[in-house]
CSV table of C-alpha atoms in Angstrom, one decimal:
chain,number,residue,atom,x,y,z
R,1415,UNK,CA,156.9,176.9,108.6
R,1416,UNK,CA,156.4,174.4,105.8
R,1417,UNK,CA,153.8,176.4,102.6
R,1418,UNK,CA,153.9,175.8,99.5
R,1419,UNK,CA,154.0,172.3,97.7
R,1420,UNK,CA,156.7,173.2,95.1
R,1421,UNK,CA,156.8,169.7,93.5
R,1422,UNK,CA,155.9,165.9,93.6
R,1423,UNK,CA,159.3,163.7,92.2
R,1424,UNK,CA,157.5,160.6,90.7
R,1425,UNK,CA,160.2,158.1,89.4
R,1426,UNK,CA,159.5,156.5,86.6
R,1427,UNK,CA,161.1,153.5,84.2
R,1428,UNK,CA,160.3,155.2,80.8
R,1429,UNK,CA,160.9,159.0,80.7
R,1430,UNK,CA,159.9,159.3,77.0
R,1431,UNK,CA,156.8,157.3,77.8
R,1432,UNK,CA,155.5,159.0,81.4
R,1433,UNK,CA,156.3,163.3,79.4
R,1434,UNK,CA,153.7,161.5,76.3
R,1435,UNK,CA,151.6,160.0,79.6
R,1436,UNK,CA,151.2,163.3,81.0
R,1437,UNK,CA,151.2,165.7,78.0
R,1438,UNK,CA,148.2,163.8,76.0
R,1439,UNK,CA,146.2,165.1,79.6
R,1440,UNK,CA,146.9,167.9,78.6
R,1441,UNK,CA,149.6,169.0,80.9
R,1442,UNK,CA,152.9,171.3,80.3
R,1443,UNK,CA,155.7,169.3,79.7
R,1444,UNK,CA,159.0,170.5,79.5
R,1445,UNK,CA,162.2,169.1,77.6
R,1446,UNK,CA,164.2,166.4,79.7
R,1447,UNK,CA,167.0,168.3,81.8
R,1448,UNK,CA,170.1,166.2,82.8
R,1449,UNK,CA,171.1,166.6,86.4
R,1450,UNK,CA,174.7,165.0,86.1
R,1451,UNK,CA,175.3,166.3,89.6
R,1452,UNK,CA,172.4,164.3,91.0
R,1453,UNK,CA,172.5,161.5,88.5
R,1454,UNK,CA,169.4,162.1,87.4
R,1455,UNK,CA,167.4,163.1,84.4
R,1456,UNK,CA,164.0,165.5,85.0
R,1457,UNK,CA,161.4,166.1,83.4
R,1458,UNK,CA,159.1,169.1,84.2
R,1459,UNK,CA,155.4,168.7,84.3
R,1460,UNK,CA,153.5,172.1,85.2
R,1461,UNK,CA,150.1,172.6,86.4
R,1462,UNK,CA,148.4,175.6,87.8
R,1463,UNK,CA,149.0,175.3,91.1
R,1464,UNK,CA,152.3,173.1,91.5
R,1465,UNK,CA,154.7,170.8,89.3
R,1466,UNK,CA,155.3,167.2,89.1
R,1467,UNK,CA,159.2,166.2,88.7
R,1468,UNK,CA,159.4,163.0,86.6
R,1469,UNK,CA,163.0,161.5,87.7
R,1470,UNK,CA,165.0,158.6,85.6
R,1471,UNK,CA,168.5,157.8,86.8
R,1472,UNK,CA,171.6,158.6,84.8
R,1473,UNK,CA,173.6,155.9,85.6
R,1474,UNK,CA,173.3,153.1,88.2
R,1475,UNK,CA,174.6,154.8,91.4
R,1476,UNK,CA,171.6,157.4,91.2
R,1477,UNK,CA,169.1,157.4,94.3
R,1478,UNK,CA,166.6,156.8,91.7
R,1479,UNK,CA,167.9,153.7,90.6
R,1480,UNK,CA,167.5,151.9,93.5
R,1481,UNK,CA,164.2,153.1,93.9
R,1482,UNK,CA,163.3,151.6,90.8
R,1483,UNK,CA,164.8,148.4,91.9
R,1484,UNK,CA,162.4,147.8,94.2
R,1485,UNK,CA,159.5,150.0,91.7
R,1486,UNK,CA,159.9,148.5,88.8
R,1487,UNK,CA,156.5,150.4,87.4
R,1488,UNK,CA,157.9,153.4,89.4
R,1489,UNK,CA,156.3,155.8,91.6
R,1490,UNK,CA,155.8,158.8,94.2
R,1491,UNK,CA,159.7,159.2,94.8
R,1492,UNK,CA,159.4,162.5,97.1
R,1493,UNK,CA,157.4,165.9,97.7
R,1494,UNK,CA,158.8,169.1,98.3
R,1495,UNK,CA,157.8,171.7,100.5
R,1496,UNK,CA,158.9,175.7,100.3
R,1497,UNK,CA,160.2,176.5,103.9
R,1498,UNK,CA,161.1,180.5,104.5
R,1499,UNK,CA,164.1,179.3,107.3
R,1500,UNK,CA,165.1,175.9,107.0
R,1501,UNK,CA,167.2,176.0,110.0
R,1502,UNK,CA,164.6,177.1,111.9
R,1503,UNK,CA,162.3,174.0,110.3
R,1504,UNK,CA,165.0,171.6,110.7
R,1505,UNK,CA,165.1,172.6,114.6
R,1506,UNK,CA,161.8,172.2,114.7
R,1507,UNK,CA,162.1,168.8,112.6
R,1508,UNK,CA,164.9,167.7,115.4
R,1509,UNK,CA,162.4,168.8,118.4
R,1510,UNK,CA,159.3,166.6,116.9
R,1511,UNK,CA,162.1,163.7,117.1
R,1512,UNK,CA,162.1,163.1,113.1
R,1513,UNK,CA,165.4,162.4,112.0
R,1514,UNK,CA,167.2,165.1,108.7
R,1515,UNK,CA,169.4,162.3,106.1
R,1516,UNK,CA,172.5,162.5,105.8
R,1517,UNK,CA,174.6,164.8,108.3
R,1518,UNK,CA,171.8,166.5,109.4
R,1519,UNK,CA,172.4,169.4,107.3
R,1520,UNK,CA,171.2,171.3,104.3
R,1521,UNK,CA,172.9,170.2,100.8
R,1522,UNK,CA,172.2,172.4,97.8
R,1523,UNK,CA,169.4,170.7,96.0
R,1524,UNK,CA,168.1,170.3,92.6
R,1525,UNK,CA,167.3,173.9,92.0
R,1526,UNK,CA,170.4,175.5,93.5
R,1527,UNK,CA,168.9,175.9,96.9
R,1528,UNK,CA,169.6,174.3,100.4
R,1529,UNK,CA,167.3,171.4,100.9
R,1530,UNK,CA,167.4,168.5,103.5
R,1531,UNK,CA,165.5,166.0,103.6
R,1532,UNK,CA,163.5,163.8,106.4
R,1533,UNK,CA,164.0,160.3,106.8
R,1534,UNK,CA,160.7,158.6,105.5
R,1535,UNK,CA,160.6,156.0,108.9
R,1536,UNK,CA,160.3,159.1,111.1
R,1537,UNK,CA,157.4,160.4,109.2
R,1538,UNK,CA,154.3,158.2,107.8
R,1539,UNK,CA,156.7,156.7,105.3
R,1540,UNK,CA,156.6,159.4,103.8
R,1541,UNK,CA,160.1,161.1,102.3
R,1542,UNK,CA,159.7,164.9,102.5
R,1543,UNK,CA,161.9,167.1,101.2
R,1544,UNK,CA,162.2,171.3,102.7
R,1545,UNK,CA,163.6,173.8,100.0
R,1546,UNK,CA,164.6,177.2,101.9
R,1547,UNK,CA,162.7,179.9,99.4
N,29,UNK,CA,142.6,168.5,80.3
N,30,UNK,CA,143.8,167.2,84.0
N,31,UNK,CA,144.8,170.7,85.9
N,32,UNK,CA,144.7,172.0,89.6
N,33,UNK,CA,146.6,169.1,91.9
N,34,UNK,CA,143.3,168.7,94.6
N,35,UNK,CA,145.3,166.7,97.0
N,36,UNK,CA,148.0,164.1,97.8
N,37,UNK,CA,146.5,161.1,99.8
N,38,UNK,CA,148.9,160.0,102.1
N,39,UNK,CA,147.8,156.1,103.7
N,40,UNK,CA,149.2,156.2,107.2
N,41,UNK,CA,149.5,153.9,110.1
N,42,UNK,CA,148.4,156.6,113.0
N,43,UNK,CA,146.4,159.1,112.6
N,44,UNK,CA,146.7,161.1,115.6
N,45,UNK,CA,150.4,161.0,115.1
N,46,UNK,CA,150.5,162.1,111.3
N,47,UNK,CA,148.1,165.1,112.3
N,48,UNK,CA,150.3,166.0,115.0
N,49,UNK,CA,153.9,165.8,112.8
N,50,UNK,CA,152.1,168.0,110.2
N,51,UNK,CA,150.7,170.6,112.9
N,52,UNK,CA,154.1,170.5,114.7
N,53,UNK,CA,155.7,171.4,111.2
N,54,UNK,CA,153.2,174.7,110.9
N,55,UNK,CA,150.5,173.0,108.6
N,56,UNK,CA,146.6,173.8,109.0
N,57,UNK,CA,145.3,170.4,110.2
N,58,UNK,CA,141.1,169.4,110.4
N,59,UNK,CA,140.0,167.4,112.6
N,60,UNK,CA,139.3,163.2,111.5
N,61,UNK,CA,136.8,162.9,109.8
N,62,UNK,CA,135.0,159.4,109.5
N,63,UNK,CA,133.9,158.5,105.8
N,64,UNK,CA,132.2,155.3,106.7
N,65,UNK,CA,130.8,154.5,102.8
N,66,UNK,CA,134.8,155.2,102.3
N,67,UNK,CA,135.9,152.8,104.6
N,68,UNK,CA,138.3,155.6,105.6
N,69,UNK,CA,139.2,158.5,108.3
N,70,UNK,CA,140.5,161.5,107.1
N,71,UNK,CA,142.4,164.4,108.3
N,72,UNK,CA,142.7,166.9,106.2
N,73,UNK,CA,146.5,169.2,105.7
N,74,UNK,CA,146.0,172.4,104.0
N,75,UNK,CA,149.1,174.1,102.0
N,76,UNK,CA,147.9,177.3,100.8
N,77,UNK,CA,148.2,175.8,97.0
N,78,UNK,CA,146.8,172.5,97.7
N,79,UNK,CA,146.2,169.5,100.3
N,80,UNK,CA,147.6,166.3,101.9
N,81,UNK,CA,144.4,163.7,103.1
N,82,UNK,CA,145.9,161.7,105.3
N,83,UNK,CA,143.8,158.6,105.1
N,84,UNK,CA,143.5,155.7,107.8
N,85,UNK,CA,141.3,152.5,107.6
N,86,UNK,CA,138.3,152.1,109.6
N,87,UNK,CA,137.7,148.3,108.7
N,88,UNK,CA,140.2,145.7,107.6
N,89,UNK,CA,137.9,145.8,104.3
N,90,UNK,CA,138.7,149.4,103.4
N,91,UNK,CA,141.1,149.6,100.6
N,92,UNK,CA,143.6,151.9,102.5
N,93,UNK,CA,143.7,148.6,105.0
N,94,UNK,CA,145.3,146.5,102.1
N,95,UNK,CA,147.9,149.4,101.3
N,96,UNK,CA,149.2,149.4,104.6
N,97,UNK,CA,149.7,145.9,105.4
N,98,UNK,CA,152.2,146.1,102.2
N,99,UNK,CA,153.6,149.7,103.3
N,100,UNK,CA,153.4,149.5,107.3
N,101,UNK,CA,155.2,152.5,107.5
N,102,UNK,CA,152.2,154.5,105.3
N,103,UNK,CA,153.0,156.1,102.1
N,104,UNK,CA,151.7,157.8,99.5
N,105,UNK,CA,148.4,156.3,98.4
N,106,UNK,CA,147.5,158.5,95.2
N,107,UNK,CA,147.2,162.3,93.3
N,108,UNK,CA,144.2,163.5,92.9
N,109,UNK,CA,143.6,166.2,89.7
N,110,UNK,CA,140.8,168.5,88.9
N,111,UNK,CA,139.3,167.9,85.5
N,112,UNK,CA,136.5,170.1,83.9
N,113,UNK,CA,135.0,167.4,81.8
N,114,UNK,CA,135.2,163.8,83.0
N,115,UNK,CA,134.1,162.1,80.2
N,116,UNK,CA,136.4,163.9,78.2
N,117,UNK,CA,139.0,163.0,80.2
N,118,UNK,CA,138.2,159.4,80.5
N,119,UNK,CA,137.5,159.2,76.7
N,120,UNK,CA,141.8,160.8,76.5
N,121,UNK,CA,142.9,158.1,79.3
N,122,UNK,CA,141.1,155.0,76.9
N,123,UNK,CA,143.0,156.9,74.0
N,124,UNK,CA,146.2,156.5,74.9
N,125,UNK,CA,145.8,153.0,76.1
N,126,UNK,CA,145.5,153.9,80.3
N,127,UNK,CA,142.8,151.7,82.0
N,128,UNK,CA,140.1,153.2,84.3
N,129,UNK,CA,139.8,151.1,87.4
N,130,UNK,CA,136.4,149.6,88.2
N,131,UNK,CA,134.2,149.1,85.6
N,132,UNK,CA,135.3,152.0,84.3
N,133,UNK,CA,132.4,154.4,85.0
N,134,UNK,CA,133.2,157.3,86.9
N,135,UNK,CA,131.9,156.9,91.2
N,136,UNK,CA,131.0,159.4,93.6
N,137,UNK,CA,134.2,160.1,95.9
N,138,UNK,CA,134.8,161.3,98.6
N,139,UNK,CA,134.2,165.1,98.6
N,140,UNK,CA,130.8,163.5,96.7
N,141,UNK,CA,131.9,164.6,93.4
N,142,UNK,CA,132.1,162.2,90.1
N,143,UNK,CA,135.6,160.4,90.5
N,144,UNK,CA,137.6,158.4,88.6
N,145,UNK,CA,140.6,156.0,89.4
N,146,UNK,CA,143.7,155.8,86.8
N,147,UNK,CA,145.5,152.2,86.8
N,148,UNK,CA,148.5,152.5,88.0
N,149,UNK,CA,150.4,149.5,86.1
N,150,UNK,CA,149.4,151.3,83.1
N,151,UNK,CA,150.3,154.5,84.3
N,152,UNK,CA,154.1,155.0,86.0
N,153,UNK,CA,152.9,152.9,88.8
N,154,UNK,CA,151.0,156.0,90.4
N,155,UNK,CA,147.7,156.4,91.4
N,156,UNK,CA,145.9,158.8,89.9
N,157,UNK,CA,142.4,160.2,91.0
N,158,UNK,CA,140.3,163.0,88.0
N,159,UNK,CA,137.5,164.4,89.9
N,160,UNK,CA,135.0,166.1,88.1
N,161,UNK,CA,134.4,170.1,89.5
């Protein structure tokens, strides 16, 4: 049901700062991408088997803002997990008794597909987010 | 430099429960494992392009003990990367001004391979983990 790890969102005060971080490691780093739609700014970072998504906030009503209000150094925001039917996961999400945000259905995520996402106090603290491949 | 994500380590409050969430979502869980020189259980999640260690205390002195009395709800705890040359890699980290936790000398970790811990105010506060292979 849930495969591949398609991406861990790490949000982080200094975008600049964090794509220097992670390319003098010797990782690929792309250009920063602004996300007006999801007030955020992304930055890319690719390794062999999976990507990290460095987030900043666009403006102060982004999701990542308030994250950093309470992470001021920043910090594992989300992973994402490739689902092949996410209605059939987000049943199976409802039948475990873990709770989808929002109205309980998908919204078109960050790469143009439907994504929902659980709600971290159902699930090890943990927020999880399901992108239908 | 740093390349193939190894796992995510995932601190959480109930162990059974976690394993059970991640098996009920169609994820290839191990059974606990105790790492008693760790101070940690383990259960092992495998993705077919990488891992979630879901990590639970065994004492009140093992570090993942501290983590969750700050994040009851668990969370995650750090990244771990593959790196061909440690010292090379801990040489690059000193470089750019990143500070190896410890004494700075790489350990033997968990999977008893050479380990060694980035700090995370110095680093987008994430924890990062470069294990020698």
């Amino acid at each position: 049901m849930i495969s591949w790890l398609n991406h861990v969102a790490i949000a982080v005060p200094d975008l600049k700062k964090a794509s220097a971080q992670y390319a003098a490691l010797g990782a690929t780093v792309s250009e920063q991408q602004d996300l007006q739609e999801h007030g955020v700014a992304v930055v890319f970072v690719t390794f062999p088997n999976t990507k990290i998504e460095l987030l900043h906030p666009l403006d102060e009503n982004s999701p990542i803002a308030g994250f950093l209000e309470k992470n001021p150094r920043g910090g594992v925001h989300h992973l994402c997990f490739e689902v092949e039917n996410l209605d059939a996961a987000s049943r199976k999400v409802a039948e475990i008794g873990v709770r989808i945000l929002g109205n309980g259905s998908p919204k078109i995520g960050a790469h143009g597909k439907p994504v929902v996402f659980l709600n971290p106090s159902d699930f090890q603290g943990t927020l999880l987010e399901f992108e239908q491949m």
